[in-house]
PDB file of C-alpha atoms in Angstrom:
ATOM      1  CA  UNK A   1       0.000   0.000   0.000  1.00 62.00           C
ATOM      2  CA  UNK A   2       1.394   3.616  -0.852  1.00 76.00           C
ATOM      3  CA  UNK A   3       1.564   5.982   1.784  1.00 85.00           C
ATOM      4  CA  UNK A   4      -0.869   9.331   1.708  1.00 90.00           C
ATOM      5  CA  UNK A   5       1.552  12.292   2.020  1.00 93.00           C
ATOM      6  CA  UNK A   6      -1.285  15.321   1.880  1.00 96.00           C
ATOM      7  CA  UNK A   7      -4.681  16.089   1.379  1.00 96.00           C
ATOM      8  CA  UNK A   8      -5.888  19.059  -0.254  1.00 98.00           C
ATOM      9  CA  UNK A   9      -8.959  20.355  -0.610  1.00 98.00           C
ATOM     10  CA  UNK A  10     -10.596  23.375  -1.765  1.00 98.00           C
ATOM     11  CA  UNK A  11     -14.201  24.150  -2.242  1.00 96.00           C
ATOM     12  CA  UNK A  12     -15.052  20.306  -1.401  1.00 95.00           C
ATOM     13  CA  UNK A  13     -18.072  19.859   1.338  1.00 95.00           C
ATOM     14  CA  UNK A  14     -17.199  21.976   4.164  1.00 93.00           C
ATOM     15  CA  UNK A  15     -14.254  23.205   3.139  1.00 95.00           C
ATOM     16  CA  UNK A  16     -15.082  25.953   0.928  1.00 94.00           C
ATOM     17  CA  UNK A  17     -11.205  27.900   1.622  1.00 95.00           C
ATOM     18  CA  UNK A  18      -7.748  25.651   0.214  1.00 96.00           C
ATOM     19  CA  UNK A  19      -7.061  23.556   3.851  1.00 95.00           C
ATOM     20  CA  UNK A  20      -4.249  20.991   3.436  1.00 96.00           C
ATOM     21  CA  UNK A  21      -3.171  18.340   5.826  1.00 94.00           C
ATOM     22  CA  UNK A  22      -0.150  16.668   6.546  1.00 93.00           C
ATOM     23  CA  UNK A  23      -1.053  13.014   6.648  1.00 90.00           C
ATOM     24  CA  UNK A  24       1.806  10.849   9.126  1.00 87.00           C
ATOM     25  CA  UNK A  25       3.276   7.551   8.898  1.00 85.00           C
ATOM     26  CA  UNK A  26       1.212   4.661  10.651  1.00 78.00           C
ATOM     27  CA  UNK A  27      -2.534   4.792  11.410  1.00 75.00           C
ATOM     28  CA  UNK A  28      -4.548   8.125  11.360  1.00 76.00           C
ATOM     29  CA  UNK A  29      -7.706   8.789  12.876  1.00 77.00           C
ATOM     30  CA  UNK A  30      -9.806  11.852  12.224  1.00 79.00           C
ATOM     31  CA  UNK A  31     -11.392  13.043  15.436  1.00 80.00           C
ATOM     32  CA  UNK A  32     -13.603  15.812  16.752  1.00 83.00           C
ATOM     33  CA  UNK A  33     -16.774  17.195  17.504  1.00 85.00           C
ATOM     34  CA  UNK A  34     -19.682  16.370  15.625  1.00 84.00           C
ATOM     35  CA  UNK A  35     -19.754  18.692  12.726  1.00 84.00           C
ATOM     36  CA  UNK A  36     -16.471  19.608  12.121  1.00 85.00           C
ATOM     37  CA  UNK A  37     -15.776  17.855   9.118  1.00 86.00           C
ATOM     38  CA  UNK A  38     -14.794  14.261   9.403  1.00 84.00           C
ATOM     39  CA  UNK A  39     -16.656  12.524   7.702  1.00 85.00           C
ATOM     40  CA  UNK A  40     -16.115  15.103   4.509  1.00 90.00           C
ATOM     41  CA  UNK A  41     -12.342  14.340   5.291  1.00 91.00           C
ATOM     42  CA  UNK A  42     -12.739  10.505   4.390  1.00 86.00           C
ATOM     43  CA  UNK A  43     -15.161  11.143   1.713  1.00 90.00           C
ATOM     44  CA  UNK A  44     -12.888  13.789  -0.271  1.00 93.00           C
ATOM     45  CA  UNK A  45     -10.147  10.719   0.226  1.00 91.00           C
ATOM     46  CA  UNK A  46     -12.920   8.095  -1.808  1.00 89.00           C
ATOM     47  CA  UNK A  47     -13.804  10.656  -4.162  1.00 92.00           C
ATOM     48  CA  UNK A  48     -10.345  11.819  -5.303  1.00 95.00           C
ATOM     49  CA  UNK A  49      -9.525   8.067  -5.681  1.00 91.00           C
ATOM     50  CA  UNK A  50     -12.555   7.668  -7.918  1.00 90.00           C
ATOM     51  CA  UNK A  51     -15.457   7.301  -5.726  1.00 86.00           C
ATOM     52  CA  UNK A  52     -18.365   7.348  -8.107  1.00 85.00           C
ATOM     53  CA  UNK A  53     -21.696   7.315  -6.475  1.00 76.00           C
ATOM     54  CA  UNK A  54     -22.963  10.526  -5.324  1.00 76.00           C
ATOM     55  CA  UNK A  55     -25.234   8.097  -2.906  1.00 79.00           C
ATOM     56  CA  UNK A  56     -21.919   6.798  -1.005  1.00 75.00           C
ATOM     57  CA  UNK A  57     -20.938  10.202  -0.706  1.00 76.00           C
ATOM     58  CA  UNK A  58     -23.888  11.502   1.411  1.00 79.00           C
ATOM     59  CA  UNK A  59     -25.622  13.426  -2.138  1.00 79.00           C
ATOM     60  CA  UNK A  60     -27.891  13.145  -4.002  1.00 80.00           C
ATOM     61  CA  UNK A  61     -25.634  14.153  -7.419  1.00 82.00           C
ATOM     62  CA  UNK A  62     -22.090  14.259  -7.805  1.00 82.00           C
ATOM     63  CA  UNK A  63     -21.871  18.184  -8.036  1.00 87.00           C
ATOM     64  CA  UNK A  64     -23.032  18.119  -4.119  1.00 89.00           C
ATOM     65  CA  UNK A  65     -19.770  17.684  -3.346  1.00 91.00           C
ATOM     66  CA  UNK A  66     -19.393  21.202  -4.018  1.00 93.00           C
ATOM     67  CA  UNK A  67     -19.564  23.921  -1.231  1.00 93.00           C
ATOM     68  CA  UNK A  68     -23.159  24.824  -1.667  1.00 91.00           C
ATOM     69  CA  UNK A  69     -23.039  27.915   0.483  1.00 92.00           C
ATOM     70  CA  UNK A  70     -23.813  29.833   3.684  1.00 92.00           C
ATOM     71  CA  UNK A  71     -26.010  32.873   4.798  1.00 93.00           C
ATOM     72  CA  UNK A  72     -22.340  34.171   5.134  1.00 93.00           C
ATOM     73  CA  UNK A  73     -20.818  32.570   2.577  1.00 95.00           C
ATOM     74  CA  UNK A  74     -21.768  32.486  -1.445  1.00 94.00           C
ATOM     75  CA  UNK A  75     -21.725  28.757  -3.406  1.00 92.00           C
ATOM     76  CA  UNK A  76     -18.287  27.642  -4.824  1.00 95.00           C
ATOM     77  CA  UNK A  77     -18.485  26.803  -8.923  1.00 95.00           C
ATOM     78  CA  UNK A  78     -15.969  24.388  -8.626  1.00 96.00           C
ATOM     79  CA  UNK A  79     -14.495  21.521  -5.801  1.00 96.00           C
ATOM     80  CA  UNK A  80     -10.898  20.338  -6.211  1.00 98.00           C
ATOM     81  CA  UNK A  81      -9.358  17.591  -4.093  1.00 98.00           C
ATOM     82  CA  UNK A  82      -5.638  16.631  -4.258  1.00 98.00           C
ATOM     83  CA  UNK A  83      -3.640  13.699  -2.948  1.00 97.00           C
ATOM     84  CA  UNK A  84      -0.113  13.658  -2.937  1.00 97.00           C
ATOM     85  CA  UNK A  85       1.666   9.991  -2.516  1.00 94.00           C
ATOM     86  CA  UNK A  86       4.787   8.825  -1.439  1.00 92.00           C
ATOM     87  CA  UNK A  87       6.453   6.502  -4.058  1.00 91.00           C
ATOM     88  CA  UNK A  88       9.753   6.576  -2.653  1.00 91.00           C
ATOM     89  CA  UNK A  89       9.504   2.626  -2.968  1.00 88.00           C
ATOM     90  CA  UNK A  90       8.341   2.630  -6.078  1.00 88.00           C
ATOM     91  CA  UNK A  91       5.084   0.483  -4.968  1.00 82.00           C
ATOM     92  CA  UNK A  92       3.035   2.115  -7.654  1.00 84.00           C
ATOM     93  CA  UNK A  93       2.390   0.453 -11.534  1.00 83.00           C
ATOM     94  CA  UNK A  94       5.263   1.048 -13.515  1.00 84.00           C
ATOM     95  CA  UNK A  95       3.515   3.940 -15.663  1.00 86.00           C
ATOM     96  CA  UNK A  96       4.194   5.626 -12.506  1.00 87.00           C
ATOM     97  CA  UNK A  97       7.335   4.859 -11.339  1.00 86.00           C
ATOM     98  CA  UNK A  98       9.130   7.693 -12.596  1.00 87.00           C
ATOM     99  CA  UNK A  99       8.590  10.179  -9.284  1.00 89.00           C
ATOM    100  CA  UNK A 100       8.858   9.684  -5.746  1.00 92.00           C
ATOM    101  CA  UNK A 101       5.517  11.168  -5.248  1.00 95.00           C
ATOM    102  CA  UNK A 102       2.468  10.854  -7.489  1.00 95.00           C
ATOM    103  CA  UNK A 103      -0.377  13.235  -7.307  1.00 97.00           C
ATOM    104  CA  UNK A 104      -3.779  12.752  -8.302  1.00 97.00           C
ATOM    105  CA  UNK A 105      -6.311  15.446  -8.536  1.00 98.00           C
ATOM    106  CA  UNK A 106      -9.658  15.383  -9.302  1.00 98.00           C
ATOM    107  CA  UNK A 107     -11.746  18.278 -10.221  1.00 98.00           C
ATOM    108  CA  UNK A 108     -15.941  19.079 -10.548  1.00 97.00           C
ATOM    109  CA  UNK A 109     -17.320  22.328 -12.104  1.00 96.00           C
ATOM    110  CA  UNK A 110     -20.870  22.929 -12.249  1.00 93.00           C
ATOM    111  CA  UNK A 111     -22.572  21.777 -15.185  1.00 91.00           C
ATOM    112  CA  UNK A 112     -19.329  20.163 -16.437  1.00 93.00           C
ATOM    113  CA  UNK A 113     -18.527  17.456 -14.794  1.00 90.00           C
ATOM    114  CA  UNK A 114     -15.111  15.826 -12.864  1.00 94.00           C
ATOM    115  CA  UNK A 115     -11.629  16.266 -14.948  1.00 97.00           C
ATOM    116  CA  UNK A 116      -8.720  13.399 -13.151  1.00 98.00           C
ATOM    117  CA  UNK A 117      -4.863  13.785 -13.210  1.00 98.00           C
ATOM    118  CA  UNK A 118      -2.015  11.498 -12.675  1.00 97.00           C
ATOM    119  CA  UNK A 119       1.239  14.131 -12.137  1.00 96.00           C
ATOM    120  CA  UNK A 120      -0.339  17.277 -14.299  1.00 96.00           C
ATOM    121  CA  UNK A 121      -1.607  14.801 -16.849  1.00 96.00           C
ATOM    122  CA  UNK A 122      -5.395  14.395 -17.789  1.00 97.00           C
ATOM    123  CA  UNK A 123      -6.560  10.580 -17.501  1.00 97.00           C
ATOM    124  CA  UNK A 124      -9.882   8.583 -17.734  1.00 95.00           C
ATOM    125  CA  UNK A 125     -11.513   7.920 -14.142  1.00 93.00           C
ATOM    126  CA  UNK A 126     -10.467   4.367 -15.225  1.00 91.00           C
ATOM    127  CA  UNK A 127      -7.342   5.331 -14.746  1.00 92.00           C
ATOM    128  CA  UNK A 128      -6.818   6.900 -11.532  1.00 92.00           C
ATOM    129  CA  UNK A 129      -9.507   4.069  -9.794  1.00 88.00           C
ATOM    130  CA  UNK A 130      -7.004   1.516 -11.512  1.00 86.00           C
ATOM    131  CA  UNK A 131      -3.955   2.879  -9.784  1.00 87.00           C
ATOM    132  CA  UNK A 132      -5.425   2.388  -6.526  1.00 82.00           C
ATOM    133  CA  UNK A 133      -6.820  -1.009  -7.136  1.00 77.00           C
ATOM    134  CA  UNK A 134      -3.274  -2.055  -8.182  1.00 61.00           C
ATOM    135  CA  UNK A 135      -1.666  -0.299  -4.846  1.00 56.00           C
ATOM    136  CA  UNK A 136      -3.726  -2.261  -2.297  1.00 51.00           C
ATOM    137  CA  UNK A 137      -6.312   0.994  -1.869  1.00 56.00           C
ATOM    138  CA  UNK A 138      -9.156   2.706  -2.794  1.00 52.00           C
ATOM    139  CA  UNK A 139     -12.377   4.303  -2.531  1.00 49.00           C
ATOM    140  CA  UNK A 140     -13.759   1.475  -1.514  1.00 51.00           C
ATOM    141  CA  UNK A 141     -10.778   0.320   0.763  1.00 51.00           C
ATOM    142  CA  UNK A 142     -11.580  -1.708   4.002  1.00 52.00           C
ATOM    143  CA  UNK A 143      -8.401   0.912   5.502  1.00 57.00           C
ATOM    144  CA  UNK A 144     -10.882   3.864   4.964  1.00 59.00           C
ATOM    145  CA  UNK A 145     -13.300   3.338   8.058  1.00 56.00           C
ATOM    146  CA  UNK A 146     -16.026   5.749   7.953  1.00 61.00           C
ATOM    147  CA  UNK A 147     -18.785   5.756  10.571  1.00 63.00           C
ATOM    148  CA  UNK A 148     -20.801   2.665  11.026  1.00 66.00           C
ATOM    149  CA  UNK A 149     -18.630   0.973   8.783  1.00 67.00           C
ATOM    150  CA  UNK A 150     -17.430  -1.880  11.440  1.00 67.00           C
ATOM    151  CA  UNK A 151     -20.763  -2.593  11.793  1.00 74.00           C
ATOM    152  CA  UNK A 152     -21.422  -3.009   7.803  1.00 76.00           C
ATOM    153  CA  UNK A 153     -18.961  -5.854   7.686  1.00 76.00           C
ATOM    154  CA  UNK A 154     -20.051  -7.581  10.630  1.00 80.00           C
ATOM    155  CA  UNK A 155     -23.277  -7.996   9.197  1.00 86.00           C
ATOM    156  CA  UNK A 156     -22.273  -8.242   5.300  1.00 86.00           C
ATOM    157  CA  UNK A 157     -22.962 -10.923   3.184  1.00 91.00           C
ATOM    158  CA  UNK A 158     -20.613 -13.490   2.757  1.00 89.00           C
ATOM    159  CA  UNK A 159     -20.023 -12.406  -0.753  1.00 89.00           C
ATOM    160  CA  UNK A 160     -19.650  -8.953   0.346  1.00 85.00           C
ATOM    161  CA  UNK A 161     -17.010 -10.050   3.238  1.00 82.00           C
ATOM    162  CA  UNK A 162     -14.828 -11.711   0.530  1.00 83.00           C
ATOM    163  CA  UNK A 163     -14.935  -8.530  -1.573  1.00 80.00           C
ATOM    164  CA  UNK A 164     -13.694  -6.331   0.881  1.00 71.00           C
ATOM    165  CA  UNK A 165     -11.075  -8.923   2.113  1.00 72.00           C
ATOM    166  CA  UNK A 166     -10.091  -9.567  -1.208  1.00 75.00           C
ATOM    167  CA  UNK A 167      -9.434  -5.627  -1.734  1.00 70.00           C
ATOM    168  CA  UNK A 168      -7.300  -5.847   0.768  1.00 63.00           C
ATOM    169  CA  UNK A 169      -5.405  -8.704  -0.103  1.00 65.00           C
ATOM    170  CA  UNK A 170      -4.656  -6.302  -3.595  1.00 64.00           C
ATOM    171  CA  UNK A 171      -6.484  -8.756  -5.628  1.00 74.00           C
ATOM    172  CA  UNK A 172      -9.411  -6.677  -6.595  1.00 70.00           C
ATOM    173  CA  UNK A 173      -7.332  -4.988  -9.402  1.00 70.00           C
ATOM    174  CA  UNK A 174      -6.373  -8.237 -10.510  1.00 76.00           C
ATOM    175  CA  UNK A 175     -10.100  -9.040 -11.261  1.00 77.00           C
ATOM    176  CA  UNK A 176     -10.804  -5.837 -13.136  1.00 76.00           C
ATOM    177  CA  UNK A 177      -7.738  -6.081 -15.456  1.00 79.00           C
ATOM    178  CA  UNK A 178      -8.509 -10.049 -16.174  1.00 85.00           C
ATOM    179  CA  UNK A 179     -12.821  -8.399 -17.372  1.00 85.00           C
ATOM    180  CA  UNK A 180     -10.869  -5.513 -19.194  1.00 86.00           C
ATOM    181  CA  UNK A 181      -8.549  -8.155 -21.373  1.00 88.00           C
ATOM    182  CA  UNK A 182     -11.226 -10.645 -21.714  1.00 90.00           C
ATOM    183  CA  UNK A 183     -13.583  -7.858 -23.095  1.00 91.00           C
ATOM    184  CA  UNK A 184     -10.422  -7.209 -25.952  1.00 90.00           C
ATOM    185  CA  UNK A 185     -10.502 -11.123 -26.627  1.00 90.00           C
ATOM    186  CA  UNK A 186     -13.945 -10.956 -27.463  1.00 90.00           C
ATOM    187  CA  UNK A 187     -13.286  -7.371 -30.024  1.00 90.00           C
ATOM    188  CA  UNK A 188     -10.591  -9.118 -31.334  1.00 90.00           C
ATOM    189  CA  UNK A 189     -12.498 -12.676 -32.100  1.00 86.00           C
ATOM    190  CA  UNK A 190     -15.421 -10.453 -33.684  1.00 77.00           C
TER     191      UNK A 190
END
């Protein structure tokens, strides 16, 4: 698993101005009072990483991720979230190899959509939820613990169990990559 350097976010949820955080070696926990922001925290974490359901992140559509505004405080247009990570073992896929640290960013504008980059360069969703799946992480990561989580896997499904312990085991990618060559097969044999 790569380790999470920083997290920045600006106009995401809550955090309408740029806040960044410093994220340490080892376990983190995100604590405070209720209403502060923690949850938004772990869910700009899943989204940058790919999240795609507006559902698991608390809206109703994906734009709701953007600061909708105060009596104080006008609506942002846009919600960036960045997430620097250390590389310095070169644990990532070899397309990105190249840098000790890899940032991915993901950006929504109103009435445009989310834009994704790998170090400055524009790539596919795909892409960035790929280089995750092949680091042992995630949006969907068991190591991502967001309230009443615990609970969730007690009572999962068995099928659902295996999921999340193969995710952690840093299979899951394995299984997407074997659906995306076996889809090619079957262009190729058409």
């Amino acid at each position: 698993m790569i380790q999470f350097n920083r997290l920045r976010l600006n106009g995401f949820k809550s955090f309408v101005d740029r806040t960044e955080l410093d994220i340490g070696k080892g376990l983190t926990g995100i604590v405070g009072p209720n209403g502060c922001g923690k949850s938004n925290l772990v869910e700009a974490l899943r989204w940058v990483m790919g999240e795609n359901s507006a559902k698991r992140m608390r809206g109703g559509e994906m734009e709701d991720v953007i600061f909708a505004g105060t009596d104080k405080r006008t609506a942002r247009n846009l919600a960036e979230v960045t997430l620097l990570l250390d590389n310095s073992a070169r644990a990532a896929p070899a397309a990105y190899n190249g840098n000790d640290e890899i940032e991915v960013l993901r950006k929504i504008e109103r009435d445009h959509g989310s834009t994704y980059k790998i170090n400055g360069r524009t790539v596919r969703a795909r892409d960035v939820q790929m280089l995750f799946a092949d680091t042992v992480s995630g949006s969907g990561s068991p190591a991502l613990v967001s309230q009443g989580k615990v609970t969730k896997i007690i009572d999962a499904k068995p099928l659902d169990r295996r999921l999340i312990l193969e995710e952690s085991a840093g299979i899951s990618g394995l299984y997407a990559r074997r659906h995306e060559a076996e889809i090619r097969l079957k262009a190729a044999d058409a």
